[in-house]
PDB file of C-alpha atoms in Angstrom:
ATOM      1  CA  LEU I   1      24.982   1.877  20.285  1.00 58.00           C
ATOM      2  CA  TYR I   2      25.290   1.389  24.170  1.00 60.00           C
ATOM      3  CA  THR I   3      29.103   1.813  24.538  1.00 65.00           C
ATOM      4  CA  THR I   4      29.043   5.082  22.236  1.00 66.00           C
ATOM      5  CA  ALA I   5      26.077   6.793  23.984  1.00 62.00           C
ATOM      6  CA  ASN I   6      28.075   8.289  27.072  1.00 66.00           C
ATOM      7  CA  ASN I   7      31.731   7.839  25.511  1.00 70.00           C
ATOM      8  CA  GLN I   8      33.313  11.355  26.535  1.00 72.00           C
ATOM      9  CA  ARG I   9      35.991  10.562  23.734  1.00 76.00           C
ATOM     10  CA  TYR I  10      33.766  11.139  20.982  1.00 74.00           C
ATOM     11  CA  ASN I  11      32.006  14.359  19.792  1.00 76.00           C
ATOM     12  CA  SER I  12      28.486  14.180  18.574  1.00 69.00           C
ATOM     13  CA  SER I  13      29.473  13.899  15.083  1.00 73.00           C
ATOM     14  CA  THR I  14      31.808  11.001  15.649  1.00 77.00           C
ATOM     15  CA  VAL I  15      28.936   9.369  17.700  1.00 73.00           C
ATOM     16  CA  LEU I  16      26.331   9.701  14.773  1.00 70.00           C
ATOM     17  CA  GLN I  17      28.980   8.208  12.256  1.00 75.00           C
ATOM     18  CA  ILE I  18      29.865   5.255  14.467  1.00 74.00           C
ATOM     19  CA  ASN I  19      26.111   4.599  15.343  1.00 72.00           C
ATOM     20  CA  TYR I  20      25.426   4.599  11.562  1.00 72.00           C
ATOM     21  CA  GLN I  21      28.002   2.170  10.814  1.00 76.00           C
ATOM     22  CA  ILE I  22      26.895   0.000  13.724  1.00 74.00           C
ATOM     23  CA  LEU I  23      23.166   0.146  12.134  1.00 72.00           C
ATOM     24  CA  LYS I  24      24.508  -0.455   8.587  1.00 72.00           C
ATOM     25  CA  ALA I  25      26.258  -3.486   9.737  1.00 73.00           C
ATOM     26  CA  GLN I  26      22.879  -5.017  10.922  1.00 67.00           C
ATOM     27  CA  GLN I  27      21.442  -4.788   7.147  1.00 64.00           C
ATOM     28  CA  ALA I  28      22.290  -8.093   6.235  1.00 62.00           C
ATOM     29  CA  LYS I  29      20.224  -9.705   9.085  1.00 63.00           C
ATOM     30  CA  PHE I  30      17.007  -7.878   8.146  1.00 59.00           C
ATOM     31  CA  ASP I  31      15.479  -8.120   4.591  1.00 57.00           C
ATOM     32  CA  GLY I  32      14.450  -4.733   3.438  1.00 56.00           C
ATOM     33  CA  TYR I  33      16.188  -2.733   6.189  1.00 57.00           C
ATOM     34  CA  ILE I  34      17.768   0.354   5.336  1.00 62.00           C
ATOM     35  CA  PRO I  35      19.593   2.497   8.269  1.00 61.00           C
ATOM     36  CA  CYS I  36      19.187   6.125   8.630  1.00 62.00           C
ATOM     37  CA  ILE I  37      19.846   8.885  11.151  1.00 58.00           C
ATOM     38  CA  HIS I  38      18.006  12.224  11.179  1.00 61.00           C
ATOM     39  CA  ARG I  39      18.726  15.421  12.802  1.00 60.00           C
ATOM     40  CA  TYR I  40      15.743  17.827  13.375  1.00 58.00           C
ATOM     41  CA  LEU I  41      15.554  21.190  14.690  1.00 62.00           C
ATOM     42  CA  TYR I  42      13.380  21.748  17.651  1.00 60.00           C
ATOM     43  CA  SER I  43      11.320  24.080  15.568  1.00 65.00           C
ATOM     44  CA  HIS I  44      10.390  21.407  13.187  1.00 64.00           C
ATOM     45  CA  VAL I  45       9.088  18.962  15.744  1.00 63.00           C
ATOM     46  CA  LYS I  46       5.384  19.694  16.918  1.00 62.00           C
ATOM     47  CA  SER I  47       5.110  16.990  19.345  1.00 61.00           C
ATOM     48  CA  ALA I  48       6.448  16.461  22.607  1.00 62.00           C
ATOM     49  CA  PHE I  49       9.943  14.824  23.131  1.00 61.00           C
ATOM     50  CA  HIS I  50      10.034  11.721  24.861  1.00 61.00           C
ATOM     51  CA  TYR I  51      13.594  10.762  26.597  1.00 62.00           C
ATOM     52  CA  VAL I  52      14.646   7.200  25.802  1.00 62.00           C
ATOM     53  CA  ASN I  53      17.576   5.872  28.226  1.00 65.00           C
ATOM     54  CA  PRO I  54      20.279   4.247  26.247  1.00 62.00           C
ATOM     55  CA  THR I  55      19.338   0.876  27.884  1.00 63.00           C
ATOM     56  CA  ASP I  56      16.001   0.953  26.199  1.00 63.00           C
ATOM     57  CA  TRP I  57      17.323   1.921  22.711  1.00 58.00           C
ATOM     58  CA  ASP I  58      16.514  -1.582  21.582  1.00 55.00           C
ATOM     59  CA  LYS I  59      12.878  -1.011  22.102  1.00 53.00           C
ATOM     60  CA  ALA I  60      13.173   2.486  20.554  1.00 53.00           C
ATOM     61  CA  LEU I  61      14.304   0.892  17.240  1.00 50.00           C
ATOM     62  CA  MET I  62      11.035  -0.766  16.988  1.00 48.00           C
ATOM     63  CA  LEU I  63       8.771   2.306  17.350  1.00 49.00           C
ATOM     64  CA  PRO I  64       6.111   3.306  16.872  1.00 49.00           C
ATOM     65  CA  MET I  65       4.403   0.428  18.849  1.00 43.00           C
ATOM     66  CA  GLN I  66       6.123   0.770  22.083  1.00 42.00           C
ATOM     67  CA  GLN I  67       4.654   2.470  25.221  1.00 47.00           C
ATOM     68  CA  TRP I  68       2.806   5.501  24.217  1.00 51.00           C
ATOM     69  CA  HIS I  69       1.253   7.770  27.119  1.00 57.00           C
ATOM     70  CA  ILE I  70      -2.406   7.936  27.165  1.00 58.00           C
ATOM     71  CA  ASN I  71      -4.039  11.346  26.881  1.00 62.00           C
ATOM     72  CA  PRO I  72      -6.567  11.291  29.711  1.00 60.00           C
ATOM     73  CA  ASN I  73      -8.761  13.811  27.971  1.00 64.00           C
ATOM     74  CA  GLN I  74      -9.159  11.420  25.000  1.00 63.00           C
ATOM     75  CA  LYS I  75     -12.022   9.034  24.926  1.00 65.00           C
ATOM     76  CA  ILE I  76     -10.980   5.517  24.195  1.00 66.00           C
ATOM     77  CA  GLY I  77     -13.243   2.744  24.127  1.00 70.00           C
ATOM     78  CA  LEU I  78     -10.710  -0.215  23.237  1.00 77.00           C
ATOM     79  CA  LEU I  79      -7.014  -0.480  23.232  1.00 77.00           C
ATOM     80  CA  ILE I  80      -5.168  -3.262  21.292  1.00 82.00           C
ATOM     81  CA  VAL I  81      -1.455  -3.658  22.511  1.00 79.00           C
ATOM     82  CA  PRO I  82       1.311  -6.129  22.086  1.00 79.00           C
ATOM     83  CA  PHE I  83       1.543  -9.191  24.625  1.00 75.00           C
ATOM     84  CA  GLN I  84       4.726  -7.773  26.012  1.00 68.00           C
ATOM     85  CA  GLU I  85       3.122  -4.460  26.823  1.00 67.00           C
ATOM     86  CA  LYS I  86       0.127  -5.738  28.818  1.00 67.00           C
ATOM     87  CA  SER I  87       1.497  -4.893  32.297  1.00 68.00           C
ATOM     88  CA  PHE I  88       2.172  -1.230  31.267  1.00 65.00           C
ATOM     89  CA  TYR I  89      -1.570  -0.685  30.711  1.00 66.00           C
ATOM     90  CA  GLU I  90      -2.955  -2.826  33.766  1.00 67.00           C
ATOM     91  CA  ASN I  91      -3.766   0.240  35.793  1.00 66.00           C
ATOM     92  CA  ILE I  92      -5.676   2.040  33.209  1.00 66.00           C
ATOM     93  CA  ALA I  93      -9.413   1.759  33.012  1.00 67.00           C
ATOM     94  CA  LEU I  94      -9.880   0.692  29.526  1.00 70.00           C
ATOM     95  CA  THR I  95     -10.988  -2.451  27.603  1.00 78.00           C
ATOM     96  CA  ILE I  96      -7.565  -4.135  26.480  1.00 81.00           C
ATOM     97  CA  ILE I  97      -6.992  -6.658  23.884  1.00 84.00           C
ATOM     98  CA  THR I  98      -3.498  -8.207  23.529  1.00 84.00           C
ATOM     99  CA  SER I  99      -2.146  -9.441  20.399  1.00 85.00           C
ATOM    100  CA  LYS I 100       1.075 -10.646  18.702  1.00 85.00           C
ATOM    101  CA  GLU I 101       0.102  -8.446  15.787  1.00 86.00           C
ATOM    102  CA  PRO I 102      -2.155  -5.546  16.981  1.00 84.00           C
ATOM    103  CA  ARG I 103      -2.297  -3.796  13.613  1.00 84.00           C
ATOM    104  CA  THR I 104      -3.769  -7.151  12.154  1.00 89.00           C
ATOM    105  CA  THR I 105      -6.099  -7.517  14.882  1.00 89.00           C
ATOM    106  CA  PHE I 106      -7.536  -4.211  14.336  1.00 87.00           C
ATOM    107  CA  GLN I 107      -7.847  -4.807  10.669  1.00 87.00           C
ATOM    108  CA  ASN I 108      -9.794  -7.958  11.584  1.00 88.00           C
ATOM    109  CA  ILE I 109     -12.177  -6.019  13.922  1.00 87.00           C
ATOM    110  CA  LEU I 110     -12.741  -3.424  11.064  1.00 86.00           C
ATOM    111  CA  ASN I 111     -13.614  -6.204   8.658  1.00 85.00           C
ATOM    112  CA  VAL I 112     -16.316  -7.326  11.175  1.00 83.00           C
ATOM    113  CA  ILE I 113     -17.905  -3.861  12.058  1.00 82.00           C
ATOM    114  CA  GLY I 114     -17.402  -1.943   8.802  1.00 78.00           C
ATOM    115  CA  LYS I 115     -17.857  -4.886   6.169  1.00 76.00           C
ATOM    116  CA  GLN I 116     -19.836  -3.726   3.136  1.00 78.00           C
ATOM    117  CA  ASN I 117     -21.817  -6.423   1.471  1.00 81.00           C
ATOM    118  CA  ILE I 118     -22.304  -5.659  -2.269  1.00 88.00           C
ATOM    119  CA  SER I 119     -25.089  -7.857  -3.824  1.00 93.00           C
ATOM    120  CA  PRO I 120     -24.302  -9.325  -7.381  1.00 96.00           C
ATOM    121  CA  LYS I 121     -26.012  -7.043  -9.794  1.00 97.00           C
ATOM    122  CA  ILE I 122     -25.772  -5.260 -13.274  1.00 98.00           C
ATOM    123  CA  GLU I 123     -26.849  -2.006 -13.041  1.00 97.00           C
ATOM    124  CA  ALA I 124     -29.334  -0.715 -15.675  1.00 97.00           C
ATOM    125  CA  THR I 125     -27.039   2.085 -17.018  1.00 98.00           C
ATOM    126  CA  ALA I 126     -24.191  -0.285 -17.559  1.00 98.00           C
ATOM    127  CA  ILE I 127     -23.452  -1.323 -21.437  1.00 98.00           C
ATOM    128  CA  ILE I 128     -22.058  -4.688 -21.831  1.00 98.00           C
ATOM    129  CA  SER I 129     -21.208  -6.277 -25.332  1.00 98.00           C
ATOM    130  CA  ALA I 130     -23.035  -9.661 -26.149  1.00 97.00           C
ATOM    131  CA  SER I 131     -19.743 -11.041 -26.963  1.00 98.00           C
ATOM    132  CA  SER I 132     -18.334 -10.531 -23.472  1.00 98.00           C
ATOM    133  CA  LYS I 133     -18.434 -13.106 -20.519  1.00 98.00           C
ATOM    134  CA  ILE I 134     -19.077 -12.056 -17.049  1.00 98.00           C
ATOM    135  CA  GLY I 135     -18.788 -14.824 -14.129  1.00 98.00           C
ATOM    136  CA  GLN I 136     -21.022 -15.392 -11.212  1.00 97.00           C
ATOM    137  CA  GLY I 137     -21.466 -13.210  -8.181  1.00 97.00           C
ATOM    138  CA  CYS I 138     -20.235  -9.819 -10.012  1.00 98.00           C
ATOM    139  CA  TYR I 139     -21.507  -6.268  -9.376  1.00 98.00           C
ATOM    140  CA  ILE I 140     -21.106  -4.079 -12.517  1.00 98.00           C
ATOM    141  CA  GLY I 141     -21.809  -0.311 -11.546  1.00 97.00           C
ATOM    142  CA  HIS I 142     -23.690   2.562 -13.184  1.00 98.00           C
ATOM    143  CA  GLY I 143     -22.422   3.742 -16.492  1.00 98.00           C
ATOM    144  CA  VAL I 144     -19.691   0.961 -16.835  1.00 98.00           C
ATOM    145  CA  ILE I 145     -18.805   0.166 -20.458  1.00 98.00           C
ATOM    146  CA  ILE I 146     -17.762  -3.565 -21.071  1.00 98.00           C
ATOM    147  CA  GLU I 147     -16.572  -3.787 -24.951  1.00 98.00           C
ATOM    148  CA  ASN I 148     -16.286  -6.823 -27.170  1.00 98.00           C
ATOM    149  CA  ASP I 149     -14.987 -10.336 -26.150  1.00 98.00           C
ATOM    150  CA  VAL I 150     -13.905  -9.162 -22.660  1.00 98.00           C
ATOM    151  CA  GLN I 151     -13.666 -12.043 -20.080  1.00 98.00           C
ATOM    152  CA  ILE I 152     -14.400 -11.298 -16.399  1.00 98.00           C
ATOM    153  CA  GLY I 153     -14.281 -13.932 -13.682  1.00 98.00           C
ATOM    154  CA  ASN I 154     -16.491 -14.641 -10.652  1.00 98.00           C
ATOM    155  CA  ASN I 155     -17.089 -12.251  -7.621  1.00 97.00           C
ATOM    156  CA  CYS I 156     -15.753  -9.120  -9.249  1.00 98.00           C
ATOM    157  CA  ILE I 157     -16.582  -5.730  -8.884  1.00 98.00           C
ATOM    158  CA  ILE I 158     -16.540  -3.159 -11.840  1.00 98.00           C
ATOM    159  CA  ASP I 159     -17.411   0.009 -10.050  1.00 98.00           C
ATOM    160  CA  HIS I 160     -19.248   3.108 -11.650  1.00 98.00           C
ATOM    161  CA  HIS I 161     -18.144   4.554 -14.860  1.00 98.00           C
ATOM    162  CA  SER I 162     -15.222   2.302 -15.659  1.00 98.00           C
ATOM    163  CA  VAL I 163     -14.557   1.297 -19.218  1.00 98.00           C
ATOM    164  CA  ILE I 164     -13.155  -2.186 -19.995  1.00 98.00           C
ATOM    165  CA  LYS I 165     -11.766  -2.343 -23.731  1.00 98.00           C
ATOM    166  CA  SER I 166     -12.101  -5.073 -26.179  1.00 98.00           C
ATOM    167  CA  LYS I 167     -10.327  -8.745 -25.300  1.00 98.00           C
ATOM    168  CA  THR I 168      -9.332  -7.689 -21.842  1.00 98.00           C
ATOM    169  CA  ILE I 169      -9.126 -10.683 -19.440  1.00 98.00           C
ATOM    170  CA  ILE I 170      -9.942 -10.381 -15.762  1.00 98.00           C
ATOM    171  CA  GLY I 171      -9.670 -13.136 -13.140  1.00 98.00           C
ATOM    172  CA  ASN I 172     -11.614 -13.961 -10.053  1.00 98.00           C
ATOM    173  CA  ASN I 173     -12.149 -11.656  -6.985  1.00 97.00           C
ATOM    174  CA  VAL I 174     -10.972  -8.460  -8.782  1.00 98.00           C
ATOM    175  CA  LEU I 175     -12.114  -5.094  -7.829  1.00 98.00           C
ATOM    176  CA  VAL I 176     -11.771  -2.186 -10.367  1.00 98.00           C
ATOM    177  CA  GLY I 177     -12.599   1.125  -8.922  1.00 98.00           C
ATOM    178  CA  THR I 178     -14.434   4.181 -10.385  1.00 98.00           C
ATOM    179  CA  HIS I 179     -13.472   5.919 -13.469  1.00 98.00           C
ATOM    180  CA  CYS I 180     -10.840   3.375 -14.703  1.00 98.00           C
ATOM    181  CA  CYS I 181      -9.955   2.558 -18.149  1.00 98.00           C
ATOM    182  CA  ILE I 182      -8.444  -0.970 -18.732  1.00 98.00           C
ATOM    183  CA  GLY I 183      -7.189  -1.915 -22.089  1.00 98.00           C
ATOM    184  CA  ASN I 184      -6.874   1.096 -24.178  1.00 97.00           C
ATOM    185  CA  ASN I 185      -4.120   1.933 -26.704  1.00 96.00           C
ATOM    186  CA  GLY I 186      -0.818   2.870 -25.173  1.00 95.00           C
ATOM    187  CA  PHE I 187       1.303   6.080 -25.759  1.00 95.00           C
ATOM    188  CA  GLY I 188       3.004   4.833 -28.710  1.00 94.00           C
ATOM    189  CA  TYR I 189       3.986   7.069 -31.749  1.00 95.00           C
ATOM    190  CA  VAL I 190       6.529   6.871 -34.686  1.00 96.00           C
ATOM    191  CA  LYS I 191       7.617   9.638 -37.214  1.00 96.00           C
ATOM    192  CA  ASP I 192       6.912   9.128 -40.638  1.00 96.00           C
ATOM    193  CA  ASN I 193       9.153  10.598 -43.570  1.00 95.00           C
ATOM    194  CA  PHE I 194       7.319  13.994 -43.191  1.00 96.00           C
ATOM    195  CA  GLY I 195       8.082  14.161 -39.637  1.00 95.00           C
ATOM    196  CA  LYS I 196       4.665  13.652 -38.574  1.00 97.00           C
ATOM    197  CA  PHE I 197       3.653  11.404 -35.656  1.00 97.00           C
ATOM    198  CA  THR I 198       1.916   8.383 -36.540  1.00 97.00           C
ATOM    199  CA  THR I 199      -0.109   5.997 -34.195  1.00 96.00           C
ATOM    200  CA  MET I 200       1.748   2.486 -33.428  1.00 95.00           C
ATOM    201  CA  PRO I 201      -1.129   0.036 -33.572  1.00 95.00           C
ATOM    202  CA  HIS I 202      -1.677  -1.900 -30.255  1.00 97.00           C
ATOM    203  CA  VAL I 203      -2.802  -5.374 -30.962  1.00 97.00           C
ATOM    204  CA  GLY I 204      -2.044  -6.753 -27.515  1.00 97.00           C
ATOM    205  CA  ILE I 205      -4.145  -7.359 -24.496  1.00 98.00           C
ATOM    206  CA  VAL I 206      -4.453  -6.618 -20.626  1.00 98.00           C
ATOM    207  CA  ILE I 207      -4.659  -9.630 -18.479  1.00 98.00           C
ATOM    208  CA  ILE I 208      -5.489  -9.051 -14.794  1.00 98.00           C
ATOM    209  CA  GLU I 209      -5.008 -12.104 -12.601  1.00 98.00           C
ATOM    210  CA  ASP I 210      -7.083 -13.047  -9.375  1.00 98.00           C
ATOM    211  CA  ASP I 211      -7.486 -11.095  -6.157  1.00 98.00           C
ATOM    212  CA  VAL I 212      -6.303  -7.736  -7.647  1.00 98.00           C
ATOM    213  CA  ILE I 213      -7.538  -4.548  -6.509  1.00 98.00           C
ATOM    214  CA  ILE I 214      -7.399  -1.548  -8.604  1.00 98.00           C
ATOM    215  CA  HIS I 215      -8.169   1.795  -7.050  1.00 98.00           C
ATOM    216  CA  ASN I 216      -9.819   4.871  -8.660  1.00 98.00           C
ATOM    217  CA  HIS I 217      -9.017   6.687 -11.990  1.00 98.00           C
ATOM    218  CA  VAL I 218      -6.439   4.122 -12.860  1.00 98.00           C
ATOM    219  CA  CYS I 219      -5.371   3.567 -16.605  1.00 98.00           C
ATOM    220  CA  ILE I 220      -3.869   0.224 -17.715  1.00 98.00           C
ATOM    221  CA  ASP I 221      -2.690   0.178 -21.347  1.00 98.00           C
ATOM    222  CA  LYS I 222      -2.647  -2.906 -23.696  1.00 98.00           C
ATOM    223  CA  ALA I 223       0.558  -4.095 -25.072  1.00 97.00           C
ATOM    224  CA  VAL I 224       1.783  -3.323 -28.685  1.00 96.00           C
ATOM    225  CA  ILE I 225       1.875  -6.956 -29.043  1.00 95.00           C
ATOM    226  CA  GLY I 226       1.681  -9.522 -26.288  1.00 95.00           C
ATOM    227  CA  LYS I 227       0.365  -8.755 -22.784  1.00 98.00           C
ATOM    228  CA  THR I 228       0.260  -6.143 -20.146  1.00 98.00           C
ATOM    229  CA  ARG I 229      -0.136  -8.219 -17.038  1.00 98.00           C
ATOM    230  CA  ILE I 230      -1.360  -7.650 -13.538  1.00 98.00           C
ATOM    231  CA  GLN I 231      -0.401 -10.680 -11.520  1.00 98.00           C
ATOM    232  CA  SER I 232      -2.352 -11.832  -8.586  1.00 98.00           C
ATOM    233  CA  GLY I 233      -2.659 -10.048  -5.462  1.00 98.00           C
ATOM    234  CA  ALA I 234      -1.367  -6.776  -6.730  1.00 98.00           C
ATOM    235  CA  ARG I 235      -2.674  -3.472  -5.142  1.00 98.00           C
ATOM    236  CA  ILE I 236      -2.653  -0.411  -7.609  1.00 98.00           C
ATOM    237  CA  ASP I 237      -3.345   2.984  -6.098  1.00 97.00           C
ATOM    238  CA  ASN I 238      -5.466   6.023  -7.289  1.00 97.00           C
ATOM    239  CA  LEU I 239      -4.445   7.799 -10.311  1.00 97.00           C
ATOM    240  CA  VAL I 240      -1.599   5.249 -11.456  1.00 98.00           C
ATOM    241  CA  HIS I 241      -0.968   4.554 -15.240  1.00 97.00           C
ATOM    242  CA  ILE I 242       0.497   1.189 -16.000  1.00 98.00           C
ATOM    243  CA  ALA I 243       2.113   1.488 -19.514  1.00 97.00           C
ATOM    244  CA  HIS I 244       1.837  -0.846 -22.508  1.00 96.00           C
ATOM    245  CA  GLY I 245       3.691  -4.082 -22.105  1.00 96.00           C
ATOM    246  CA  VAL I 246       4.351  -3.873 -18.356  1.00 97.00           C
ATOM    247  CA  THR I 247       4.085  -6.798 -15.877  1.00 98.00           C
ATOM    248  CA  ILE I 248       3.297  -6.031 -12.296  1.00 98.00           C
ATOM    249  CA  GLY I 249       4.428  -8.888  -9.950  1.00 97.00           C
ATOM    250  CA  LYS I 250       2.375 -10.916  -7.572  1.00 97.00           C
ATOM    251  CA  ASN I 251       1.334  -9.064  -4.225  1.00 97.00           C
ATOM    252  CA  THR I 252       3.037  -5.761  -5.402  1.00 97.00           C
ATOM    253  CA  LEU I 253       1.873  -2.388  -4.206  1.00 96.00           C
ATOM    254  CA  VAL I 254       1.978   0.303  -6.724  1.00 97.00           C
ATOM    255  CA  ILE I 255       1.647   3.646  -5.138  1.00 94.00           C
ATOM    256  CA  ALA I 256       0.964   6.836  -6.827  1.00 92.00           C
ATOM    257  CA  ASN I 257       3.574   9.601  -6.652  1.00 82.00           C
TER     258      ASN I 257
END
């Protein structure tokens, strides 16, 4: 990248092509890395431009964490910066925390000052089948319906107005948001001899393993036969539909489109 920056033998298009090929050659070294080069019209960019000298391009490749200018009119009580940037902020009158992972440090601070403790409780408006089993330390919200033969582990939250259908299995430390439906029939139909759609019976179940977070308005359908499975550590966004028979892997993010 350095050698092509000011080489007069190449026009701008050639420089872009060469730079792209250089970046692409690094792809094997970095897991999940996909090179891209964008061109923008000045009218499309609302923020100020910051010139990056070619000798600093190695830092620019690691944006957005590098050396942002402080707005003097903005009130800042605390700044969390990478260790290697501490000297850049030494002359600024702020409380500064240095960290190898600033974003993780910020998360830890929020966990302390913003943690919401929800006491174990079953709200009076919840409807729970006598054949279902609920572990210790759980919170079952207003209007929740838990049908027959459901198993829910310890320290779970089933938030307001969610429905857990029959025979669903939920592990420990699971959060189910509001207005979710877990374990209903999938969208399965077969045409009969008269061309009419008939419903495919769903005799499978849904299994949600430990430490899963399911956000609001999520539908997870039970399998026709077998299991729909959400493996441990998965995170499912608002308004997501998980179809019958699907397996979501461990520590997977499922993001709404």
